Short mmCIF file of C-alpha atoms and ligand atoms in Angstrom, two decimals:
data_model
loop_
_atom_site.label_atom_id
_atom_site.label_comp_id
_atom_site.label_asym_id
_atom_site.label_seq_id
_atom_site.Cartn_x
_atom_site.Cartn_y
_atom_site.Cartn_z
CA MET P 26 148.08 -55.92 215.76
CA LYS P 27 150.64 -58.48 214.65
CA ARG P 28 149.41 -61.74 213.30
CA PRO P 29 151.57 -64.76 212.58
CA SER P 30 151.52 -65.48 208.84
CA ARG P 31 150.83 -69.14 209.47
CA ALA P 32 149.09 -70.33 212.62
CA PRO P 33 151.15 -72.93 214.46
CA THR P 34 149.67 -76.37 215.06
CA SER P 35 151.01 -76.47 218.56
CA SER P 36 152.02 -73.87 221.07
CA THR P 37 154.15 -73.86 224.19
CA LYS P 38 152.19 -74.73 227.29
CA ALA P 39 151.55 -72.10 229.91
CA TRP P 40 153.46 -74.23 232.41
CA ALA P 41 156.55 -74.80 230.20
CA GLY P 42 158.68 -73.09 232.83
CA ARG P 43 158.03 -75.86 235.30
CA LEU P 44 157.60 -78.69 232.81
CA PRO P 45 159.81 -77.95 229.81
CA VAL P 46 159.19 -81.27 228.05
CA PRO P 47 156.29 -81.38 225.62
CA ALA P 48 153.27 -83.33 226.82
CA ALA P 49 153.02 -86.91 225.58
CA PRO P 50 150.45 -87.04 222.78
CA GLU P 51 148.58 -89.71 224.73
CA ALA P 52 148.44 -87.46 227.80
CA GLU P 53 147.40 -84.49 225.72
CA ALA P 54 144.62 -86.40 223.99
CA PHE P 55 143.48 -87.90 227.28
CA THR P 56 143.36 -84.73 229.33
CA THR P 57 141.89 -82.32 226.81
CA SER P 58 138.39 -81.08 227.46
CA LEU P 59 138.22 -78.90 224.39
CA PRO P 60 135.81 -81.07 222.38
CA VAL P 61 133.31 -80.69 225.20
CA ASP P 62 133.97 -77.29 226.75
CA ARG P 63 134.32 -75.21 223.58
CA VAL P 64 130.63 -74.37 223.90
CA LEU P 65 131.57 -72.31 226.94
CA TYR P 66 133.32 -69.73 224.77
CA PRO P 67 130.76 -66.89 225.01
CA HIS P 68 130.81 -67.20 228.79
CA ASP P 69 134.59 -67.47 228.90
CA VAL P 70 134.98 -64.28 226.90
CA ALA P 71 132.37 -62.46 228.99
CA GLY P 72 134.14 -63.56 232.18
CA SER P 73 137.54 -62.50 230.85
CA ARG P 74 136.26 -59.09 229.82
CA ALA P 75 134.85 -58.49 233.27
CA HIS P 76 138.14 -59.69 234.76
CA VAL P 77 140.03 -57.18 232.60
CA ARG P 78 137.82 -54.40 233.97
CA ALA P 79 138.49 -55.55 237.52
CA LEU P 80 142.23 -55.54 236.80
CA VAL P 81 141.97 -51.98 235.51
CA ARG P 82 140.05 -50.94 238.63
CA ALA P 83 142.74 -52.55 240.75
CA LYS P 84 145.35 -50.58 238.76
CA LEU P 85 147.02 -53.77 237.62
CA LEU P 86 146.37 -52.73 234.04
CA SER P 87 146.27 -49.27 232.54
CA ALA P 88 143.02 -48.16 230.97
CA ARG P 89 144.72 -48.44 227.58
CA GLU P 90 145.88 -51.96 228.21
CA GLY P 91 142.42 -52.88 229.43
CA ALA P 92 140.84 -51.47 226.29
CA ARG P 93 143.28 -53.36 224.05
CA LEU P 94 142.66 -56.62 225.89
CA GLU P 95 138.92 -56.17 225.64
CA ARG P 96 139.15 -55.43 221.95
CA GLY P 97 141.32 -58.50 221.49
CA LEU P 98 138.80 -60.64 223.35
CA ALA P 99 135.95 -59.21 221.29
CA ALA P 100 137.83 -60.06 218.09
CA ILE P 101 138.43 -63.61 219.31
CA LEU P 102 134.74 -63.95 220.16
CA HIS P 103 134.00 -62.90 216.61
CA GLU P 104 136.38 -65.57 215.26
CA LEU P 105 134.74 -68.20 217.42
CA GLU P 106 131.24 -67.16 216.39
CA ARG P 107 132.14 -67.33 212.71
CA GLY P 108 133.85 -70.67 213.07
CA ARG P 109 137.11 -69.00 212.04
CA PHE P 110 138.95 -69.78 215.24
CA ARG P 111 141.72 -72.35 214.73
CA PHE P 112 142.08 -74.69 217.66
CA LEU P 113 145.39 -76.46 218.27
CA ALA P 114 145.95 -79.96 219.54
CA SER P 115 147.90 -78.40 222.38
CA ASP P 116 144.92 -76.27 223.49
CA GLU P 117 143.97 -78.11 226.61
CA ASP P 118 140.60 -76.49 227.03
CA ILE P 119 138.61 -73.51 225.82
CA HIS P 120 140.19 -71.26 228.44
CA MET P 121 143.76 -72.00 227.29
CA ALA P 122 142.75 -71.78 223.64
CA ILE P 123 141.35 -68.27 224.04
CA GLU P 124 144.29 -67.09 226.11
CA ARG P 125 146.76 -68.59 223.65
CA ARG P 126 145.04 -66.75 220.81
CA LEU P 127 145.04 -63.52 222.79
CA VAL P 128 148.81 -63.76 223.21
CA GLU P 129 149.13 -64.53 219.50
CA ARG P 130 147.20 -61.40 218.68
CA LEU P 131 148.49 -58.99 221.31
CA GLY P 132 151.89 -60.33 222.26
CA PRO P 133 153.07 -59.98 225.87
CA LEU P 134 150.07 -57.85 226.82
CA GLY P 135 147.89 -60.96 226.29
CA GLY P 136 149.92 -62.57 229.05
CA LYS P 137 148.51 -60.08 231.55
CA LEU P 138 144.94 -61.36 231.27
CA HIS P 139 145.39 -64.21 233.70
CA THR P 140 146.68 -61.95 236.50
CA GLY P 141 145.07 -62.96 239.80
CA ARG P 142 143.05 -65.68 238.16
CA SER P 143 143.25 -69.46 237.93
CA ARG P 144 141.48 -71.72 235.53
CA ASN P 145 139.86 -73.12 238.64
CA ASP P 146 137.86 -69.98 239.37
CA GLN P 147 137.60 -69.30 235.65
CA VAL P 148 135.94 -72.62 234.85
CA ALA P 149 133.73 -72.33 237.93
CA LEU P 150 132.59 -68.95 236.63
CA ASP P 151 131.98 -70.18 233.09
CA LEU P 152 129.93 -73.03 234.42
CA ARG P 153 127.78 -70.72 236.54
CA LEU P 154 127.17 -68.51 233.54
CA TRP P 155 126.32 -71.53 231.40
CA LEU P 156 123.98 -72.90 234.07
CA ARG P 157 122.18 -69.59 234.39
CA ALA P 158 121.55 -69.43 230.64
CA GLU P 159 120.59 -73.08 230.46
CA CYS P 160 118.12 -72.83 233.36
CA ASN P 161 116.40 -70.03 231.48
CA ALA P 162 116.36 -71.98 228.22
CA VAL P 163 114.98 -75.14 229.83
CA ASP P 164 112.38 -73.09 231.68
CA ALA P 165 111.21 -71.57 228.40
CA ALA P 166 111.09 -74.99 226.74
CA LEU P 167 109.07 -76.39 229.66
CA ALA P 168 106.67 -73.45 229.38
CA ARG P 169 106.15 -74.15 225.68
CA LEU P 170 105.26 -77.77 226.35
CA GLN P 171 102.94 -76.70 229.17
CA ARG P 172 101.06 -74.47 226.77
CA VAL P 173 100.67 -77.34 224.29
CA LEU P 174 99.26 -79.58 227.03
CA VAL P 175 96.87 -76.88 228.18
CA ALA P 176 95.70 -76.21 224.61
CA LEU P 177 95.04 -79.94 224.11
CA ALA P 178 93.14 -80.04 227.39
CA ARG P 179 91.02 -77.13 226.25
CA GLN P 180 90.29 -78.78 222.90
CA HIS P 181 89.14 -81.96 224.63
CA ARG P 182 87.56 -80.52 227.71
CA ASP P 183 84.50 -82.81 227.64
CA ALA P 184 86.15 -86.09 226.67
CA ILE P 185 86.00 -88.81 229.32
CA VAL P 186 88.65 -91.49 229.62
CA PRO P 187 89.16 -94.30 232.10
CA GLY P 188 91.57 -93.33 234.85
CA TYR P 189 93.88 -96.16 235.85
CA THR P 190 95.48 -97.40 239.02
CA HIS P 191 97.65 -100.52 238.82
CA LEU P 192 96.97 -100.18 235.10
CA GLN P 193 93.45 -101.42 235.85
CA ARG P 194 90.46 -99.27 235.01
CA ALA P 195 89.70 -97.30 238.16
CA GLN P 196 87.32 -94.37 237.67
CA PRO P 197 86.21 -92.18 234.79
CA ILE P 198 88.18 -88.95 234.49
CA LEU P 199 88.28 -86.11 232.03
CA LEU P 200 90.98 -86.40 229.40
CA ALA P 201 91.71 -82.73 230.09
CA HIS P 202 92.32 -83.60 233.74
CA HIS P 203 94.81 -86.28 232.73
CA LEU P 204 96.66 -83.89 230.43
CA LEU P 205 96.71 -81.17 233.07
CA ALA P 206 98.36 -83.60 235.49
CA TYR P 207 101.45 -83.43 233.27
CA ARG P 208 101.16 -79.66 233.14
CA GLU P 209 101.41 -79.61 236.95
CA MET P 210 104.54 -81.77 236.90
CA LEU P 211 106.15 -79.41 234.43
CA ALA P 212 105.15 -76.45 236.60
CA ARG P 213 107.09 -77.96 239.50
CA ASP P 214 110.00 -78.71 237.18
CA ARG P 215 110.11 -75.05 236.28
CA THR P 216 110.33 -74.05 239.92
CA ARG P 217 113.22 -76.49 240.36
CA PHE P 218 115.18 -74.86 237.54
CA ARG P 219 114.32 -71.46 238.97
CA ASP P 220 115.61 -72.55 242.38
CA CYS P 221 118.77 -73.91 240.82
CA ARG P 222 119.35 -70.63 239.02
CA GLN P 223 118.75 -68.60 242.16
CA ARG P 224 120.88 -70.73 244.46
CA GLY P 225 123.66 -70.75 241.88
CA ASP P 226 123.49 -67.00 241.39
CA GLU P 227 126.87 -66.46 242.99
CA LEU P 228 130.18 -65.21 241.56
CA PRO P 229 133.14 -67.60 241.99
CA LEU P 230 135.70 -65.41 240.17
CA GLY P 231 138.32 -63.99 242.50
CA ALA P 232 138.72 -67.29 244.31
CA GLY P 233 141.96 -67.86 242.39
CA ALA P 234 143.29 -71.39 242.43
CA LEU P 235 141.72 -71.95 245.85
CA ALA P 236 143.02 -69.40 248.35
CA GLY P 237 141.59 -66.22 246.87
CA ALA P 238 143.24 -63.90 244.36
CA GLY P 239 146.48 -62.33 245.53
CA PHE P 240 145.43 -58.96 244.14
CA PRO P 241 142.76 -56.61 245.41
CA LEU P 242 140.09 -57.53 242.89
CA ASP P 243 136.73 -55.94 243.61
CA ARG P 244 134.55 -59.03 243.58
CA LYS P 245 131.35 -57.09 244.18
CA PHE P 246 132.15 -55.07 241.08
CA LEU P 247 132.74 -58.32 239.16
CA ALA P 248 129.42 -59.69 240.37
CA ARG P 249 127.63 -56.58 239.15
CA GLU P 250 129.42 -56.68 235.81
CA LEU P 251 128.42 -60.30 235.24
CA GLY P 252 124.92 -59.96 236.67
CA PHE P 253 125.34 -62.16 239.75
CA ALA P 254 123.21 -61.52 242.81
CA ARG P 255 125.91 -62.57 245.27
CA VAL P 256 129.63 -63.22 245.68
CA SER P 257 130.82 -66.62 246.92
CA GLN P 258 131.99 -66.34 250.53
CA ASN P 259 134.65 -69.05 250.57
CA SER P 260 137.28 -69.35 247.87
CA ILE P 261 137.88 -73.06 248.49
CA ASP P 262 134.19 -73.83 248.18
CA ALA P 263 133.96 -71.60 245.11
CA VAL P 264 136.42 -73.70 243.09
CA ALA P 265 135.67 -77.15 244.52
CA ASP P 266 131.91 -77.19 244.65
CA ARG P 267 129.70 -78.40 241.84
CA ASP P 268 126.38 -78.65 243.56
CA THR P 269 124.70 -76.14 241.30
CA ALA P 270 125.51 -78.57 238.50
CA VAL P 271 124.20 -81.48 240.56
CA GLU P 272 121.03 -79.55 241.25
CA PHE P 273 120.58 -78.81 237.58
CA LEU P 274 121.00 -82.49 236.77
CA ALA P 275 118.57 -83.49 239.49
CA ALA P 276 115.99 -81.08 238.12
CA ALA P 277 116.72 -82.34 234.60
CA ALA P 278 116.41 -85.98 235.67
CA ILE P 279 113.05 -85.32 237.34
CA ALA P 280 111.77 -83.45 234.29
CA ALA P 281 113.00 -86.24 232.02
CA VAL P 282 111.21 -88.79 234.16
CA HIS P 283 108.01 -86.77 233.81
CA LEU P 284 108.41 -86.76 230.04
CA SER P 285 109.12 -90.47 230.14
CA ARG P 286 105.86 -91.15 231.95
CA LEU P 287 103.99 -89.07 229.41
CA ALA P 288 105.83 -91.00 226.69
CA GLU P 289 104.68 -94.26 228.23
CA ASP P 290 101.06 -93.09 228.31
CA LEU P 291 101.34 -92.22 224.63
CA VAL P 292 102.93 -95.56 223.72
CA LEU P 293 100.28 -97.45 225.64
CA TRP P 294 97.35 -95.42 224.42
CA ALA P 295 98.51 -95.79 220.81
CA THR P 296 98.31 -99.60 220.97
CA ASP P 297 95.42 -101.43 219.33
CA GLU P 298 94.62 -102.81 222.77
CA PHE P 299 93.97 -99.33 224.16
CA GLY P 300 93.26 -97.50 220.93
CA PHE P 301 92.82 -94.20 222.72
CA LEU P 302 94.88 -92.14 220.33
CA GLU P 303 96.57 -92.01 217.00
CA LEU P 304 100.00 -90.44 216.69
CA PRO P 305 100.64 -88.03 213.84
CA ASP P 306 102.15 -89.90 210.86
CA ALA P 307 105.01 -87.42 210.69
CA PHE P 308 106.08 -88.47 214.18
CA ALA P 309 105.69 -92.22 213.73
CA THR P 310 107.92 -94.81 212.14
CA GLY P 311 107.13 -97.81 209.98
CA SER P 312 108.72 -101.21 210.01
CA SER P 313 111.32 -102.35 207.51
CA MET P 314 109.57 -105.72 207.41
CA MET P 315 105.99 -105.55 208.66
CA PRO P 316 103.95 -103.36 206.36
CA GLN P 317 101.16 -102.72 208.85
CA LYS P 318 103.36 -101.21 211.56
CA LYS P 319 103.09 -97.68 212.86
CA ASN P 320 105.54 -97.39 215.68
CA PRO P 321 105.70 -94.72 218.38
CA ASP P 322 109.50 -94.33 218.13
CA VAL P 323 109.55 -90.68 219.14
CA ALA P 324 107.78 -91.39 222.42
CA GLU P 325 109.90 -94.48 222.98
CA LEU P 326 113.09 -92.47 222.51
CA VAL P 327 111.92 -89.78 224.91
CA ARG P 328 111.35 -92.60 227.38
CA GLY P 329 114.72 -94.13 226.52
CA LYS P 330 116.75 -90.93 226.67
CA THR P 331 115.64 -90.49 230.25
CA GLY P 332 118.27 -93.08 231.07
CA ARG P 333 120.97 -90.75 229.80
CA VAL P 334 119.73 -87.84 231.85
CA THR P 335 119.38 -89.75 235.10
CA GLY P 336 122.72 -91.40 234.29
CA ALA P 337 124.35 -87.97 234.10
CA LEU P 338 123.10 -87.13 237.58
CA VAL P 339 124.52 -90.34 239.00
CA ALA P 340 127.77 -89.84 237.07
CA LEU P 341 128.39 -86.40 238.53
CA LEU P 342 127.45 -87.41 242.06
CA THR P 343 129.82 -90.35 241.76
CA THR P 344 132.60 -88.10 240.47
CA LEU P 345 132.19 -85.72 243.39
CA LYS P 346 131.90 -88.31 246.09
CA GLY P 347 135.15 -88.61 248.01
CA LEU P 348 136.94 -85.77 246.18
CA PRO P 349 139.24 -83.95 248.58
CA LEU P 350 139.21 -80.16 248.61
CA ALA P 351 139.79 -78.14 246.56
CA TYR P 352 140.01 -78.41 242.75
CA ASN P 353 140.81 -81.82 241.29
CA ARG P 354 140.97 -82.56 237.61
CA ASP P 355 138.14 -85.03 238.11
CA LEU P 356 135.89 -81.99 238.13
CA GLN P 357 136.41 -81.63 234.40
CA GLU P 358 134.12 -84.64 234.05
CA ASP P 359 131.19 -82.47 235.16
CA LYS P 360 130.76 -81.03 231.70
CA PRO P 361 130.15 -84.06 229.45
CA ALA P 362 127.40 -85.19 231.82
CA LEU P 363 125.93 -81.74 232.20
CA PHE P 364 125.98 -80.69 228.57
CA ASP P 365 124.64 -83.99 227.29
CA ALA P 366 121.83 -84.07 229.83
CA ALA P 367 120.79 -80.49 229.08
CA ALA P 368 120.82 -81.02 225.32
CA THR P 369 118.94 -84.30 225.65
CA LEU P 370 116.26 -82.83 227.88
CA ARG P 371 115.80 -79.88 225.57
CA GLN P 372 115.48 -82.18 222.54
CA CYS P 373 112.84 -84.23 224.31
CA LEU P 374 110.89 -81.12 225.25
CA GLU P 375 111.08 -79.78 221.72
CA VAL P 376 110.00 -82.98 220.01
CA PHE P 377 106.98 -83.40 222.29
CA THR P 378 106.06 -79.76 221.83
CA ALA P 379 106.04 -80.36 218.09
CA MET P 380 104.33 -83.76 218.20
CA LEU P 381 101.53 -83.40 220.74
CA PRO P 382 99.36 -80.93 218.81
CA GLY P 383 99.07 -83.58 216.07
CA VAL P 384 97.86 -86.38 218.34
CA ARG P 385 94.32 -87.45 217.49
CA PHE P 386 92.45 -88.62 220.56
CA ARG P 387 89.86 -91.30 219.82
CA THR P 388 87.35 -89.94 222.25
CA GLU P 389 84.54 -92.40 221.35
CA ARG P 390 86.78 -95.34 222.26
CA MET P 391 87.86 -93.63 225.45
CA ALA P 392 84.26 -92.93 226.43
CA ALA P 393 83.25 -96.54 225.79
CA ALA P 394 86.12 -97.79 227.92
CA ALA P 395 85.20 -95.41 230.73
CA ASP P 396 81.81 -97.06 231.25
CA GLY P 397 80.84 -100.16 233.19
CA LEU P 398 82.25 -101.54 236.39
CA LEU P 399 84.43 -98.49 236.99
CA LEU P 400 81.22 -96.79 238.15
CA ALA P 401 81.19 -99.04 241.22
CA THR P 402 82.62 -96.33 243.46
CA ASP P 403 79.78 -94.04 242.45
CA LEU P 404 77.24 -96.67 243.44
CA ALA P 405 78.92 -97.09 246.83
CA ASP P 406 79.02 -93.30 247.27
CA GLN P 407 75.28 -93.13 246.58
CA LEU P 408 74.58 -95.77 249.19
CA VAL P 409 76.56 -93.62 251.60
CA GLU P 410 74.23 -90.74 250.74
CA ARG P 411 71.39 -93.00 251.86
CA GLY P 412 72.98 -93.45 255.26
CA ILE P 413 74.96 -96.65 254.79
CA PRO P 414 78.49 -96.58 256.28
CA PHE P 415 81.06 -96.53 253.52
CA ARG P 416 82.72 -99.81 254.51
CA ARG P 417 79.34 -101.56 254.35
CA ALA P 418 78.51 -99.90 251.03
CA HIS P 419 81.89 -100.96 249.67
CA ALA P 420 81.27 -104.57 250.66
CA LEU P 421 77.76 -104.58 249.15
CA VAL P 422 78.83 -103.12 245.84
CA GLY P 423 81.88 -105.36 245.83
CA ALA P 424 79.65 -108.43 246.05
CA LEU P 425 77.44 -107.02 243.32
CA VAL P 426 80.42 -106.39 241.04
CA ARG P 427 81.64 -109.90 241.71
CA ARG P 428 78.31 -111.23 240.55
CA CYS P 429 78.42 -109.04 237.43
CA ALA P 430 81.93 -110.24 236.65
CA VAL P 431 80.92 -113.88 237.00
CA THR P 432 77.67 -113.61 235.04
CA GLY P 433 78.92 -111.09 232.52
CA THR P 434 76.17 -108.57 233.24
CA GLY P 435 76.52 -104.84 233.61
CA LEU P 436 75.65 -102.99 236.82
CA ARG P 437 72.80 -101.22 235.04
CA ASP P 438 71.24 -104.52 233.87
CA LEU P 439 70.61 -105.89 237.35
CA ASP P 440 66.92 -106.32 238.11
CA ALA P 441 65.01 -105.25 241.17
CA PRO P 442 64.82 -108.61 243.00
CA THR P 443 68.54 -109.23 242.55
CA LEU P 444 69.39 -105.76 243.77
CA ARG P 445 67.05 -106.00 246.73
CA GLY P 446 68.78 -109.22 247.68
CA TYR P 447 71.88 -107.18 248.39
CA SER P 448 70.32 -104.12 250.02
CA PRO P 449 66.86 -102.55 250.24
CA HIS P 450 68.53 -99.30 249.17
CA LEU P 451 69.61 -100.75 245.84
CA THR P 452 67.07 -100.06 243.09
CA PRO P 453 67.07 -100.28 239.29
CA ALA P 454 66.61 -96.50 239.17
CA LEU P 455 69.77 -96.08 241.17
CA VAL P 456 71.95 -98.33 239.04
CA ARG P 457 70.50 -97.04 235.79
CA GLY P 458 71.45 -93.56 236.86
CA LEU P 459 75.11 -94.50 236.84
CA THR P 460 76.95 -92.82 233.97
CA PRO P 461 80.55 -91.75 233.39
CA ALA P 462 79.37 -88.16 232.98
CA ARG P 463 77.62 -88.19 236.36
CA SER P 464 80.63 -89.90 237.87
CA VAL P 465 83.04 -87.14 236.88
CA ALA P 466 80.49 -84.43 237.74
CA ARG P 467 80.40 -85.63 241.36
CA ARG P 468 84.10 -84.97 241.80
CA ARG P 469 83.81 -81.25 242.36
CA VAL P 470 86.43 -81.02 245.11
CA LEU P 471 89.29 -78.68 244.49
CA GLY P 472 91.59 -80.52 242.13
CA GLY P 473 88.90 -83.06 241.19
CA THR P 474 87.90 -84.20 237.72
CA ALA P 475 84.46 -82.52 237.55
CA PRO P 476 84.13 -80.44 234.37
CA ARG P 477 83.54 -77.26 236.35
CA GLU P 478 86.67 -77.78 238.42
CA VAL P 479 88.77 -78.76 235.41
CA GLN P 480 87.54 -75.60 233.68
CA ARG P 481 88.75 -73.60 236.62
CA GLN P 482 92.11 -75.38 236.56
CA LEU P 483 92.40 -74.78 232.83
CA ALA P 484 91.80 -71.08 233.31
CA ARG P 485 94.37 -70.97 236.10
CA ALA P 486 96.94 -72.79 233.96
CA GLU P 487 96.35 -70.41 231.07
CA ARG P 488 96.77 -67.47 233.40
CA GLU P 489 99.98 -68.84 234.89
CA ASP P 490 101.64 -70.18 231.75
CA GLY P 491 100.57 -67.51 229.31
CA ARG P 492 99.05 -68.55 226.01
N1 LIG N 501 139.48 -77.95 231.80
C1 LIG N 501 139.48 -77.81 233.23
C2 LIG N 501 138.09 -78.17 233.76
O1 LIG N 501 137.19 -78.23 233.01
C3 LIG N 501 139.76 -76.42 233.59
C4 LIG N 501 140.45 -76.25 234.89
C5 LIG N 501 141.79 -76.80 234.85
N2 LIG N 501 142.49 -76.51 236.04
C6 LIG N 501 143.59 -77.18 236.35
N3 LIG N 501 144.14 -76.85 237.46
N4 LIG N 501 144.09 -78.09 235.58
O2 LIG N 501 137.92 -78.45 234.94
#
């Protein structure tokens, strides 16, 4: 293997035959995607190795040539992994960089690699491989956060907290029930990434620039080699389409929004006004000026970074809209959006997975806040049990609550004559029986907040998510 004694800083472009002038530095700097797409290198090498095998099968390369090319690619992979690979300013993207290096190492034989292939099907392939790996990684990260939520729910399975609608106290619920709500959202997120992986499980290689390779490449063989379930059925679609990436970003945006809502609950609950939880010191930030501050910056940033992830989805959709078939260089803009969104989502998942086990829930404060007028529904429900139509019961209890609100009395403090004034069915025994614990216990419907049902849901979650 011949190696140049000193690596050049620039190399001739692959298209120098057609365009013999060197690229303007401004054009080169503007069009390069190398800073972004270099992370594709393991996939690019894997795709090229499979392509070499397909070329050998098609008798376009001898077995010996194939073996030398594969060894060359393996050596380049090694250089890249060790950080020993020297990129050149003239390397337009990771695909050209690797091919350039292959020619450096192997001479003219390296120039045979790109037979029957275009960077258009090559980059489409690399992206599919990246998406497949990333879907798996995000799925695993989601599962880890699910397990943390479920473990917290189990630790606090008896704690009662006010449930809110319109950010007004609504009804008592179990804290575990609230936490498991997020677990459900993440469960759906996981199915979205699974769907994305399955729908994208299709080999684009062999599509060539757009019309299909001009050599008899066995695409089913390529699909098997690279672990794809299917082969794309239209070469134009294969190089022009990015909807697997859009789907990934949509799933990522939804997951990020879920994390953002959890973040908002944490920020709110950590305030003195709520006082429902204390964040672990190691995940909080102080103020440079106000000595008393303990700020929920981690949760705020999870909430804030959601903007980047949803922005990436909109960016890619906007890039695709109105693009004529087939490949257009605009498509290169898929990767900054995609890679940033994936990394951001994964960071958010990881930091919450690390932070949540350290959250201290102030269950006494929660319990105190879950008592009082938010038991009004239970009173109405009990009147219903005594034969009063719900609408009537609602109106009666509503009037009673209004009185309590005006006079500053609790429902349980109302005396017999007052109660009787509203309905003969209303008795001190009835109102005194109202408690948050009884309120949650009533809600035994499937998916309700009764302890027994939440227990069942906890067990199901543990079964489904693994411990
Ligand atoms: N860097 C390009 C991309 O990411 C690779 C494909 C380039 N193809 C082309 N015909 N210029 O989309």
